[in-house]
Coordinates of N, CA and C in Angstrom, one line a residue:
M1 N 0.8 -1.2 0.0 CA 0.0 0.0 0.0 C 1.0 1.2 0.1
G2 N 2.1 1.2 0.7 CA 2.8 2.6 0.8 C 4.1 2.2 -0.1
S3 N 4.9 3.3 -0.1 CA 6.1 3.2 -1.0 C 7.2 2.7 0.0
N4 N 7.1 2.9 1.4 CA 8.2 2.5 2.2 C 7.9 1.1 2.8
P5 N 8.9 0.1 2.8 CA 8.5 -1.2 3.3 C 8.6 -1.2 4.8
V6 N 7.8 -2.0 5.6 CA 7.9 -2.1 7.0 C 8.7 -3.3 7.4
H7 N 9.8 -3.0 8.2 CA 10.8 -4.2 8.7 C 10.2 -4.8 10.0
P8 N 9.9 -5.9 10.1 CA 9.4 -6.5 11.4 C 10.5 -6.6 12.5
V9 N 10.1 -6.3 13.7 CA 11.1 -6.4 14.8 C 10.8 -7.6 15.6
S10 N 11.9 -8.3 15.9 CA 11.8 -9.6 16.5 C 11.5 -9.4 18.0
L11 N 10.5 -10.2 18.6 CA 10.1 -10.1 19.9 C 11.0 -10.7 20.9
A12 N 11.8 -11.7 20.4 CA 12.8 -12.3 21.3 C 14.0 -11.2 21.6
F13 N 14.3 -10.5 20.6 CA 15.3 -9.4 20.8 C 14.9 -8.4 21.9
V14 N 13.6 -8.0 22.0 CA 13.2 -7.0 22.9 C 13.2 -7.5 24.4
F15 N 12.6 -8.8 24.6 CA 12.6 -9.4 25.9 C 14.0 -9.7 26.4
R16 N 14.9 -10.1 25.5 CA 16.3 -10.5 25.9 C 17.0 -9.3 26.4
S17 N 16.8 -8.1 25.7 CA 17.6 -6.9 26.0 C 17.2 -6.3 27.4
R18 N 15.8 -6.4 27.8 CA 15.3 -6.0 29.1 C 15.8 -6.9 30.3
S19 N 15.8 -8.1 29.9 CA 16.2 -9.0 31.0 C 17.7 -8.8 31.3
K20 N 18.6 -8.6 30.4 CA 20.0 -8.4 30.6 C 20.1 -7.0 31.3
E21 N 19.5 -5.9 31.0 CA 19.4 -4.6 31.6 C 19.1 -4.7 33.1
E22 N 18.0 -5.5 33.4 CA 17.6 -5.5 34.9 C 18.6 -6.4 35.6
K23 N 19.1 -7.4 35.0 CA 20.2 -8.1 35.8 C 21.4 -7.2 36.0
A24 N 21.9 -6.5 35.1 CA 22.9 -5.6 35.3 C 22.7 -4.6 36.4
A25 N 21.4 -4.1 36.5 CA 21.1 -2.9 37.4 C 21.0 -3.6 38.9
T26 N 20.5 -4.7 38.9 CA 20.5 -5.5 40.2 C 22.0 -5.7 40.8
A27 N 22.9 -6.1 39.9 CA 24.3 -6.5 40.3 C 25.0 -5.2 40.7
D28 N 24.7 -3.9 40.0 CA 25.2 -2.6 40.4 C 24.8 -2.2 41.8
K29 N 23.6 -2.6 42.2 CA 23.1 -2.2 43.5 C 23.5 -3.0 44.5
A30 N 24.0 -4.2 44.3 CA 24.4 -5.1 45.4 C 25.7 -4.7 46.0
S31 N 25.8 -4.7 47.2 CA 27.0 -4.3 48.1 C 28.2 -5.4 47.8
P32 N 29.3 -4.9 47.8 CA 30.5 -5.8 47.7 C 30.6 -6.7 49.0
T33 N 30.2 -6.1 50.1 CA 30.3 -6.9 51.3 C 29.2 -8.0 51.4
D34 N 28.1 -7.8 50.8 CA 27.1 -8.7 50.7 C 27.5 -10.0 49.9
S35 N 28.3 -9.7 48.8 CA 28.6 -10.7 47.8 C 29.8 -11.6 48.4
K36 N 30.7 -10.9 49.0 CA 32.0 -11.5 49.5 C 31.9 -12.2 50.8
Q37 N 31.1 -11.5 51.8 CA 31.1 -11.9 53.2 C 29.7 -12.6 53.5
P38 N 29.7 -13.9 54.0 CA 28.5 -14.6 54.3 C 27.9 -14.1 55.6
R39 N 26.7 -14.3 55.8 CA 25.9 -13.7 57.0 C 26.0 -14.8 58.1
D40 N 26.2 -14.3 59.2 CA 26.3 -15.1 60.5 C 24.8 -15.6 60.8
P41 N 24.7 -16.9 60.9 CA 23.2 -17.4 61.2 C 22.7 -16.8 62.5
Q42 N 23.5 -16.3 63.5 CA 23.0 -15.8 64.7 C 22.9 -14.2 64.6
A43 N 23.5 -13.7 63.5 CA 23.4 -12.2 63.4 C 22.0 -11.8 62.9
P44 N 21.5 -10.5 63.4 CA 20.2 -10.1 62.8 C 20.2 -10.0 61.3
K45 N 19.0 -10.1 60.8 CA 18.7 -10.1 59.4 C 19.3 -8.8 58.8
G46 N 20.0 -8.8 57.7 CA 20.4 -7.5 57.0 C 21.7 -7.1 57.5
R47 N 22.3 -7.8 58.4 CA 23.7 -7.4 58.9 C 24.7 -8.5 58.5
P48 N 25.9 -8.0 58.2 CA 26.9 -9.0 57.8 C 27.5 -9.7 59.0
T49 N 28.2 -10.9 58.8 CA 29.0 -11.5 59.8 C 30.1 -10.6 60.5
P50 N 30.1 -10.6 61.8 CA 31.2 -9.7 62.4 C 32.5 -10.2 62.1
K51 N 33.5 -9.3 62.0 CA 34.8 -9.7 61.7 C 35.5 -10.5 62.9
R52 N 36.6 -11.1 62.6 CA 37.2 -11.9 63.8 C 37.7 -11.1 65.0
S53 N 38.2 -9.8 64.6 CA 38.7 -9.0 65.6 C 37.4 -8.5 66.5
E54 N 36.2 -8.2 65.9 CA 35.1 -7.9 66.7 C 34.7 -9.1 67.6
S55 N 34.6 -10.4 67.1 CA 34.2 -11.4 67.8 C 35.3 -11.7 69.1
Q56 N 36.6 -11.5 68.8 CA 37.5 -11.6 69.9 C 37.3 -10.5 71.0
T57 N 36.9 -9.3 70.5 CA 36.6 -8.4 71.5 C 35.4 -8.6 72.4
Q58 N 34.4 -9.2 71.8 CA 33.1 -9.6 72.5 C 33.5 -10.7 73.5
R59 N 34.3 -11.7 73.1 CA 34.6 -12.8 73.9 C 35.4 -12.3 75.1
R60 N 36.4 -11.3 74.8 CA 37.1 -10.6 75.9 C 36.2 -9.9 77.0
S61 N 35.3 -9.2 76.4 CA 34.3 -8.5 77.3 C 33.6 -9.5 78.2
V62 N 33.1 -10.5 77.7 CA 32.4 -11.6 78.4 C 33.2 -12.2 79.4
A63 N 34.5 -12.4 79.2 CA 35.6 -13.0 80.1 C 35.8 -12.0 81.2
N64 N 35.9 -10.6 80.9 CA 36.1 -9.7 81.9 C 34.8 -9.5 82.8
T65 N 33.6 -9.7 82.3 CA 32.4 -9.6 83.1 C 32.4 -10.7 84.1
S66 N 32.8 -12.0 83.7 CA 32.9 -13.1 84.5 C 33.9 -12.8 85.7
M67 N 35.0 -12.4 85.4 CA 36.0 -12.0 86.4 C 35.4 -11.0 87.4
T68 N 34.7 -10.1 86.8 CA 34.2 -8.9 87.8 C 33.2 -9.6 88.7
R69 N 32.4 -10.5 88.2 CA 31.5 -11.3 89.0 C 32.2 -12.0 90.2
K70 N 33.2 -12.7 89.8 CA 34.0 -13.3 90.9 C 34.6 -12.4 91.8
D71 N 35.2 -11.3 91.3 CA 35.7 -10.2 92.3 C 34.6 -9.7 93.2
A72 N 33.4 -9.6 92.7 CA 32.3 -9.1 93.5 C 31.9 -10.1 94.6
S73 N 31.8 -11.3 94.2 CA 31.6 -12.4 95.2 C 32.8 -12.5 96.3
K74 N 33.9 -12.3 95.9 CA 35.0 -12.3 96.8 C 34.9 -11.1 97.7
R75 N 34.6 -10.0 97.2 CA 34.5 -8.8 97.9 C 33.3 -9.0 99.0
Q76 N 32.1 -9.6 98.6 CA 31.1 -9.8 99.6 C 31.6 -10.7 100.6
R77 N 32.3 -11.7 100.4 CA 32.8 -12.6 101.5 C 33.7 -11.9 102.4
D78 N 34.6 -11.2 101.8 CA 35.4 -10.4 102.6 C 34.7 -9.4 103.5
E79 N 33.7 -8.7 103.1 CA 32.9 -7.9 103.8 C 32.1 -8.6 104.9
R80 N 31.6 -9.8 104.7 CA 31.0 -10.5 105.7 C 31.9 -11.0 106.8
R81 N 33.1 -11.4 106.3 CA 34.1 -11.8 107.3 C 34.5 -10.7 108.3
A82 N 34.7 -9.5 107.6 CA 35.0 -8.3 108.4 C 33.9 -7.9 109.4
A83 N 32.6 -8.1 108.9 CA 31.5 -7.8 109.7 C 31.4 -8.6 110.9
M84 N 31.7 -9.9 110.7 CA 31.6 -10.9 111.8 C 32.7 -10.7 112.8
E85 N 34.0 -10.2 112.2 CA 35.0 -9.9 113.1 C 34.7 -8.5 114.0
R86 N 34.1 -7.6 113.3 CA 33.7 -6.4 114.1 C 32.6 -6.8 115.2
Q87 N 31.8 -7.6 114.9 CA 30.7 -8.1 115.8 C 31.4 -9.0 117.0
R88 N 32.4 -9.7 116.8 CA 33.1 -10.4 117.9 C 33.8 -9.4 118.7
T89 N 34.5 -8.4 118.1 CA 35.1 -7.4 118.9 C 34.0 -6.6 119.7
A90 N 32.9 -6.3 119.1 CA 31.9 -5.5 119.9 C 31.4 -6.3 121.1
L91 N 31.2 -7.6 120.9 CA 30.8 -8.5 121.9 C 31.8 -8.5 123.2
A92 N 33.1 -8.3 122.9 CA 34.0 -8.3 123.9 C 34.2 -6.9 124.5
T93 N 33.9 -6.0 123.8 CA 34.2 -4.5 124.2 C 32.8 -3.7 124.5
G94 N 31.8 -4.3 124.0 CA 30.5 -3.6 124.3 C 30.3 -2.5 123.3
D95 N 30.9 -2.4 122.2 CA 30.7 -1.3 121.1 C 29.3 -1.5 120.6
E96 N 28.5 -0.5 120.9 CA 27.1 -0.4 120.4 C 26.9 -0.6 118.8
R97 N 28.0 -0.1 118.1 CA 27.7 0.1 116.7 C 27.6 -1.3 116.0
Y98 N 28.4 -2.2 116.5 CA 28.5 -3.5 115.8 C 27.9 -4.6 116.6
L99 N 27.1 -4.3 117.6 CA 26.5 -5.4 118.4 C 25.4 -6.1 117.5
P100 N 25.0 -7.3 117.7 CA 23.7 -7.9 117.2 C 22.5 -7.2 117.6
A101 N 21.5 -7.3 116.8 CA 20.3 -6.6 117.0 C 19.6 -6.8 118.3
R102 N 19.8 -8.0 118.9 CA 19.1 -8.4 120.1 C 19.8 -7.7 121.3
D103 N 21.0 -7.3 121.1 CA 21.8 -6.6 122.2 C 21.9 -5.2 122.0
K104 N 21.4 -4.5 121.1 CA 21.6 -3.1 120.8 C 20.6 -2.4 121.6
G105 N 21.0 -1.1 121.9 CA 20.0 -0.2 122.5 C 20.3 0.0 124.0
P106 N 20.0 1.3 124.5 CA 20.1 1.6 125.9 C 19.3 0.6 126.8
V107 N 18.1 0.2 126.5 CA 17.2 -0.7 127.3 C 18.1 -1.9 127.5
R108 N 18.5 -2.6 126.4 CA 19.1 -3.9 126.5 C 20.4 -3.7 127.4
R109 N 21.1 -2.6 127.2 CA 22.3 -2.3 127.9 C 22.0 -2.2 129.4
F110 N 21.0 -1.7 129.7 CA 20.6 -1.6 131.1 C 20.3 -2.9 131.9
G111 N 19.5 -3.7 131.1 CA 19.3 -5.1 131.4 C 20.5 -5.9 131.7
R112 N 21.5 -5.8 130.8 CA 22.7 -6.5 131.0 C 23.4 -6.0 132.3
D113 N 23.5 -4.7 132.5 CA 24.2 -4.2 133.6 C 23.5 -4.4 134.9
Y114 N 22.2 -4.6 134.8 CA 21.5 -4.9 136.1 C 21.9 -6.3 136.6
V115 N 21.9 -7.1 135.6 CA 22.2 -8.6 135.9 C 23.7 -8.7 136.3
D116 N 24.6 -8.1 135.7 CA 26.0 -8.2 135.9 C 26.4 -7.5 137.2
S117 N 25.6 -6.6 137.6 CA 26.0 -5.8 138.9 C 25.6 -6.5 140.2
R118 N 24.8 -7.7 140.1 CA 24.4 -8.5 141.3 C 24.9 -9.9 141.2
I119 N 24.8 -10.6 142.3 CA 25.0 -12.0 142.4 C 23.7 -12.8 142.1
N120 N 23.8 -13.5 141.1 CA 22.6 -14.3 140.7 C 22.8 -15.8 141.0
I121 N 21.9 -16.3 141.8 CA 22.0 -17.8 142.1 C 22.0 -18.7 141.0
A122 N 21.3 -18.3 139.9 CA 21.1 -19.0 138.7 C 22.4 -19.2 137.9
E123 N 23.4 -18.4 138.2 CA 24.7 -18.4 137.4 C 25.6 -19.5 138.0
F124 N 25.3 -20.0 139.3 CA 26.0 -21.1 139.9 C 25.3 -22.4 139.7
F125 N 24.2 -22.4 138.8 CA 23.6 -23.8 138.6 C 24.4 -24.7 138.2
L126 N 25.3 -24.6 137.1 CA 26.1 -25.6 136.5 C 27.0 -26.2 137.4
P127 N 27.8 -25.4 138.2 CA 28.7 -26.1 139.1 C 28.1 -26.7 140.2
L128 N 26.9 -26.3 140.8 CA 26.2 -26.9 141.8 C 25.5 -28.2 141.1
A129 N 25.1 -28.2 140.0 CA 24.5 -29.4 139.4 C 25.5 -30.6 139.2
V130 N 26.8 -30.2 138.9 CA 27.9 -31.2 138.9 C 28.2 -31.8 140.3
V131 N 28.2 -31.0 141.4 CA 28.4 -31.5 142.7 C 27.2 -32.5 143.1
I132 N 26.1 -31.9 142.8 CA 24.9 -32.8 143.3 C 24.8 -34.1 142.4
L133 N 25.3 -34.0 141.1 CA 25.3 -35.2 140.3 C 26.3 -36.3 140.9
V134 N 27.5 -35.8 141.3 CA 28.5 -36.6 141.8 C 28.0 -37.3 143.2
L135 N 27.3 -36.5 144.1 CA 26.9 -37.0 145.3 C 25.8 -38.1 145.1
S136 N 24.9 -37.9 144.1 CA 23.9 -38.8 143.8 C 24.4 -40.1 143.1
V137 N 25.5 -40.2 142.6 CA 26.0 -41.4 142.0 C 26.7 -42.1 143.1
V138 N 27.4 -41.6 144.2 CA 27.9 -42.4 145.3 C 26.9 -43.1 145.9
R139 N 27.1 -44.4 146.1 CA 26.2 -45.4 146.7 C 26.1 -45.4 148.1
V140 N 26.0 -44.1 148.7 CA 25.7 -43.9 150.2 C 24.5 -43.3 150.4
G141 N 23.6 -43.9 151.3 CA 22.3 -43.5 151.5 C 22.3 -42.0 152.0
A142 N 23.1 -41.7 152.9 CA 23.2 -40.3 153.4 C 23.5 -39.3 152.4
L143 N 24.6 -39.5 151.5 CA 25.0 -38.6 150.5 C 24.0 -38.4 149.5
Q144 N 23.3 -39.6 149.0 CA 22.1 -39.4 148.1 C 20.8 -38.6 148.6
S145 N 20.7 -38.6 150.0 CA 19.6 -37.8 150.5 C 20.0 -36.4 150.5
I146 N 21.3 -36.2 150.8 CA 21.9 -34.8 150.8 C 21.7 -34.1 149.3
A147 N 22.1 -35.0 148.4 CA 22.0 -34.5 146.9 C 20.6 -34.3 146.6
L148 N 19.6 -35.0 147.0 CA 18.2 -34.7 146.7 C 17.7 -33.5 147.4
L149 N 18.2 -33.2 148.6 CA 17.8 -32.1 149.4 C 18.4 -30.8 148.7
L150 N 19.8 -30.9 148.2 CA 20.4 -29.8 147.6 C 19.6 -29.5 146.2
W151 N 19.2 -30.6 145.5 CA 18.4 -30.1 144.3 C 17.3 -29.3 144.6
L152 N 16.5 -29.6 145.6 CA 15.3 -28.9 146.0 C 15.6 -27.5 146.5
V153 N 16.7 -27.5 147.2 CA 17.1 -26.1 147.7 C 17.5 -25.2 146.6
V154 N 18.3 -25.7 145.7 CA 18.8 -24.9 144.5 C 17.7 -24.4 143.7
I155 N 16.8 -25.3 143.4 CA 15.7 -25.0 142.4 C 14.9 -23.9 143.1
V156 N 14.6 -24.1 144.4 CA 13.7 -23.0 145.1 C 14.3 -21.7 145.1
L157 N 15.7 -21.7 145.4 CA 16.4 -20.4 145.5 C 16.5 -19.8 144.1
I158 N 16.7 -20.5 143.1 CA 16.7 -19.9 141.6 C 15.4 -19.3 141.3
V159 N 14.3 -19.9 141.7 CA 13.0 -19.5 141.2 C 12.6 -18.2 142.1
V160 N 13.0 -18.2 143.4 CA 12.7 -17.0 144.3 C 13.5 -15.9 143.7
D161 N 14.8 -16.1 143.5 CA 15.8 -15.2 143.0 C 15.3 -14.5 141.7
S162 N 14.9 -15.4 140.7 CA 14.5 -14.9 139.4 C 13.3 -14.1 139.5
F163 N 12.3 -14.5 140.3 CA 11.1 -13.6 140.5 C 11.4 -12.2 141.2
W164 N 12.3 -12.1 142.0 CA 12.7 -11.0 142.7 C 13.5 -10.0 141.6
S165 N 14.4 -10.6 140.9 CA 15.1 -9.9 139.8 C 14.2 -9.4 138.8
A166 N 13.2 -10.2 138.3 CA 12.3 -9.7 137.4 C 11.4 -8.6 137.9
F167 N 10.9 -8.6 139.1 CA 10.1 -7.7 139.7 C 11.0 -6.3 139.8
R168 N 12.2 -6.4 140.3 CA 12.9 -5.3 140.4 C 13.4 -4.6 139.2
L169 N 13.7 -5.4 138.2 CA 14.1 -4.9 137.0 C 12.9 -4.2 136.2
R170 N 11.7 -4.7 136.3 CA 10.5 -4.1 135.7 C 10.3 -2.7 136.3
K171 N 10.4 -2.5 137.5 CA 10.3 -1.3 138.1 C 11.4 -0.3 137.8
L172 N 12.7 -0.7 137.6 CA 13.6 0.1 137.3 C 13.5 0.6 135.8
L173 N 13.1 -0.3 135.0 CA 12.9 0.0 133.5 C 11.8 1.0 133.5
A174 N 10.6 0.9 134.2 CA 9.6 1.9 134.1 C 10.1 3.4 134.5
E175 N 11.1 3.3 135.5 CA 11.5 4.6 136.1 C 12.5 5.2 135.1
R176 N 13.4 4.4 134.5 CA 14.6 4.9 133.6 C 14.1 5.2 132.2
F177 N 13.1 4.4 131.7 CA 12.6 4.6 130.4 C 11.2 4.7 130.2
P178 N 10.7 5.7 130.7 CA 9.2 5.8 130.7 C 8.7 6.0 129.3
G179 N 7.7 5.4 128.8 CA 7.1 5.4 127.5 C 7.9 4.7 126.4
Q180 N 9.0 4.1 126.7 CA 9.8 3.5 125.7 C 9.5 2.0 125.7
N181 N 9.7 1.3 124.6 CA 9.4 0.0 124.4 C 10.4 -1.0 125.2
T182 N 10.1 -1.6 126.2 CA 11.0 -2.5 127.0 C 10.5 -3.9 127.0
K183 N 9.7 -4.2 126.0 CA 9.3 -5.6 125.9 C 10.5 -6.5 125.5
G184 N 10.5 -7.7 126.3 CA 11.4 -8.7 126.1 C 12.7 -8.4 126.9
T185 N 12.8 -7.4 127.5 CA 14.1 -7.0 128.3 C 14.3 -7.8 129.4
V186 N 13.1 -8.1 130.3 CA 13.2 -8.8 131.4 C 13.6 -10.4 131.1
R187 N 13.0 -10.8 130.1 CA 13.3 -12.2 129.7 C 14.7 -12.4 129.1
Y188 N 15.2 -11.3 128.5 CA 16.5 -11.3 128.0 C 17.6 -11.1 129.3
A189 N 17.3 -10.4 130.3 CA 18.1 -10.3 131.4 C 18.2 -11.7 132.2
L190 N 16.9 -12.4 132.2 CA 16.8 -13.6 133.0 C 17.7 -14.7 132.3
M191 N 17.7 -14.6 131.0 CA 18.5 -15.7 130.3 C 19.9 -15.4 130.6
R192 N 20.3 -14.1 130.6 CA 21.8 -13.8 130.8 C 22.2 -14.3 132.3
S193 N 21.2 -14.0 133.3 CA 21.5 -14.5 134.6 C 21.8 -16.0 134.7
L194 N 21.3 -16.8 133.9 CA 21.6 -18.2 133.9 C 23.0 -18.6 133.5
Q195 N 23.7 -17.7 132.9 CA 25.2 -18.0 132.3 C 26.1 -17.5 133.4
M196 N 27.2 -18.3 133.4 CA 28.3 -17.8 134.3 C 28.9 -16.5 133.9
R197 N 29.3 -15.8 134.7 CA 29.7 -14.4 134.4 C 30.8 -14.3 133.4
R198 N 31.7 -15.1 133.5 CA 32.9 -15.1 132.6 C 32.6 -15.6 131.1
L199 N 31.4 -16.3 131.0 CA 31.0 -16.8 129.7 C 29.9 -15.9 129.1
R200 N 29.5 -14.8 129.7 CA 28.5 -14.0 129.2 C 29.0 -13.1 128.0
L201 N 28.2 -13.0 126.9 CA 28.3 -12.2 125.8 C 27.1 -11.2 125.5
P202 N 27.3 -9.9 125.4 CA 28.4 -9.2 125.4 C 29.1 -9.3 126.9
K203 N 30.4 -9.0 127.0 CA 31.2 -9.1 128.3 C 30.6 -8.0 129.2
P204 N 30.5 -8.4 130.5 CA 30.1 -7.5 131.5 C 31.1 -6.2 131.5
L205 N 30.3 -5.1 131.8 CA 31.0 -3.7 131.8 C 30.9 -3.1 133.0
V206 N 30.3 -3.8 134.0 CA 30.2 -3.2 135.4 C 30.5 -4.3 136.4
K207 N 31.0 -3.9 137.6 CA 31.5 -4.8 138.5 C 30.3 -5.1 139.4
R208 N 30.5 -6.3 140.2 CA 29.4 -6.6 141.1 C 29.3 -5.5 142.3
G209 N 28.1 -5.3 142.5 CA 27.7 -4.3 143.5 C 27.7 -2.8 143.0
E210 N 28.1 -2.7 141.8 CA 28.1 -1.3 141.1 C 26.7 -1.0 140.5
K211 N 26.3 0.2 140.7 CA 24.9 0.6 140.2 C 25.0 0.6 138.7
P212 N 24.0 0.0 138.1 CA 23.9 0.0 136.6 C 23.5 1.4 136.1

């Protein structure tokens, strides 16, 4: 129909050219690090595998952290040991700063001084018990009778003396510490009176006969 002839274009040539161009563009956008360095399975997505120097640094930091924990544990043990040593020293010297909680305070100090300032029959219970036990073992009727009588006398004296001490201590506590909490101080003092003077902790700070 026309004077100019129409040259047909091959479809295969068009599709092949576009495919090659897209592949080239994709290759240009790809990072050299992504193609050469594989991704660590444990690393987050989109991040490359850390270098060997970075991994060694991380391992060193973990090792330093574990050493720090060991140092902290050792420091805690040393502090506990020092606290126990201070407490033992305080029990011997009466230093209020490092005494156990059950021994702290002016009320408990007064209860201890009251017991230490007088002669308590209960503190002689252990040596008397040994004597009475020896007398009761001897197979002599008269000695066994004396041992039984001594048991009764000692028990009665301890009970009477303890009641008198408790009554007197309650009165003194009400006079010295009005309005303050003195609960448990009488029982605390009576338990102390059962111990021999040289074995008491904290150590006695007043002499016998001295006013607390």
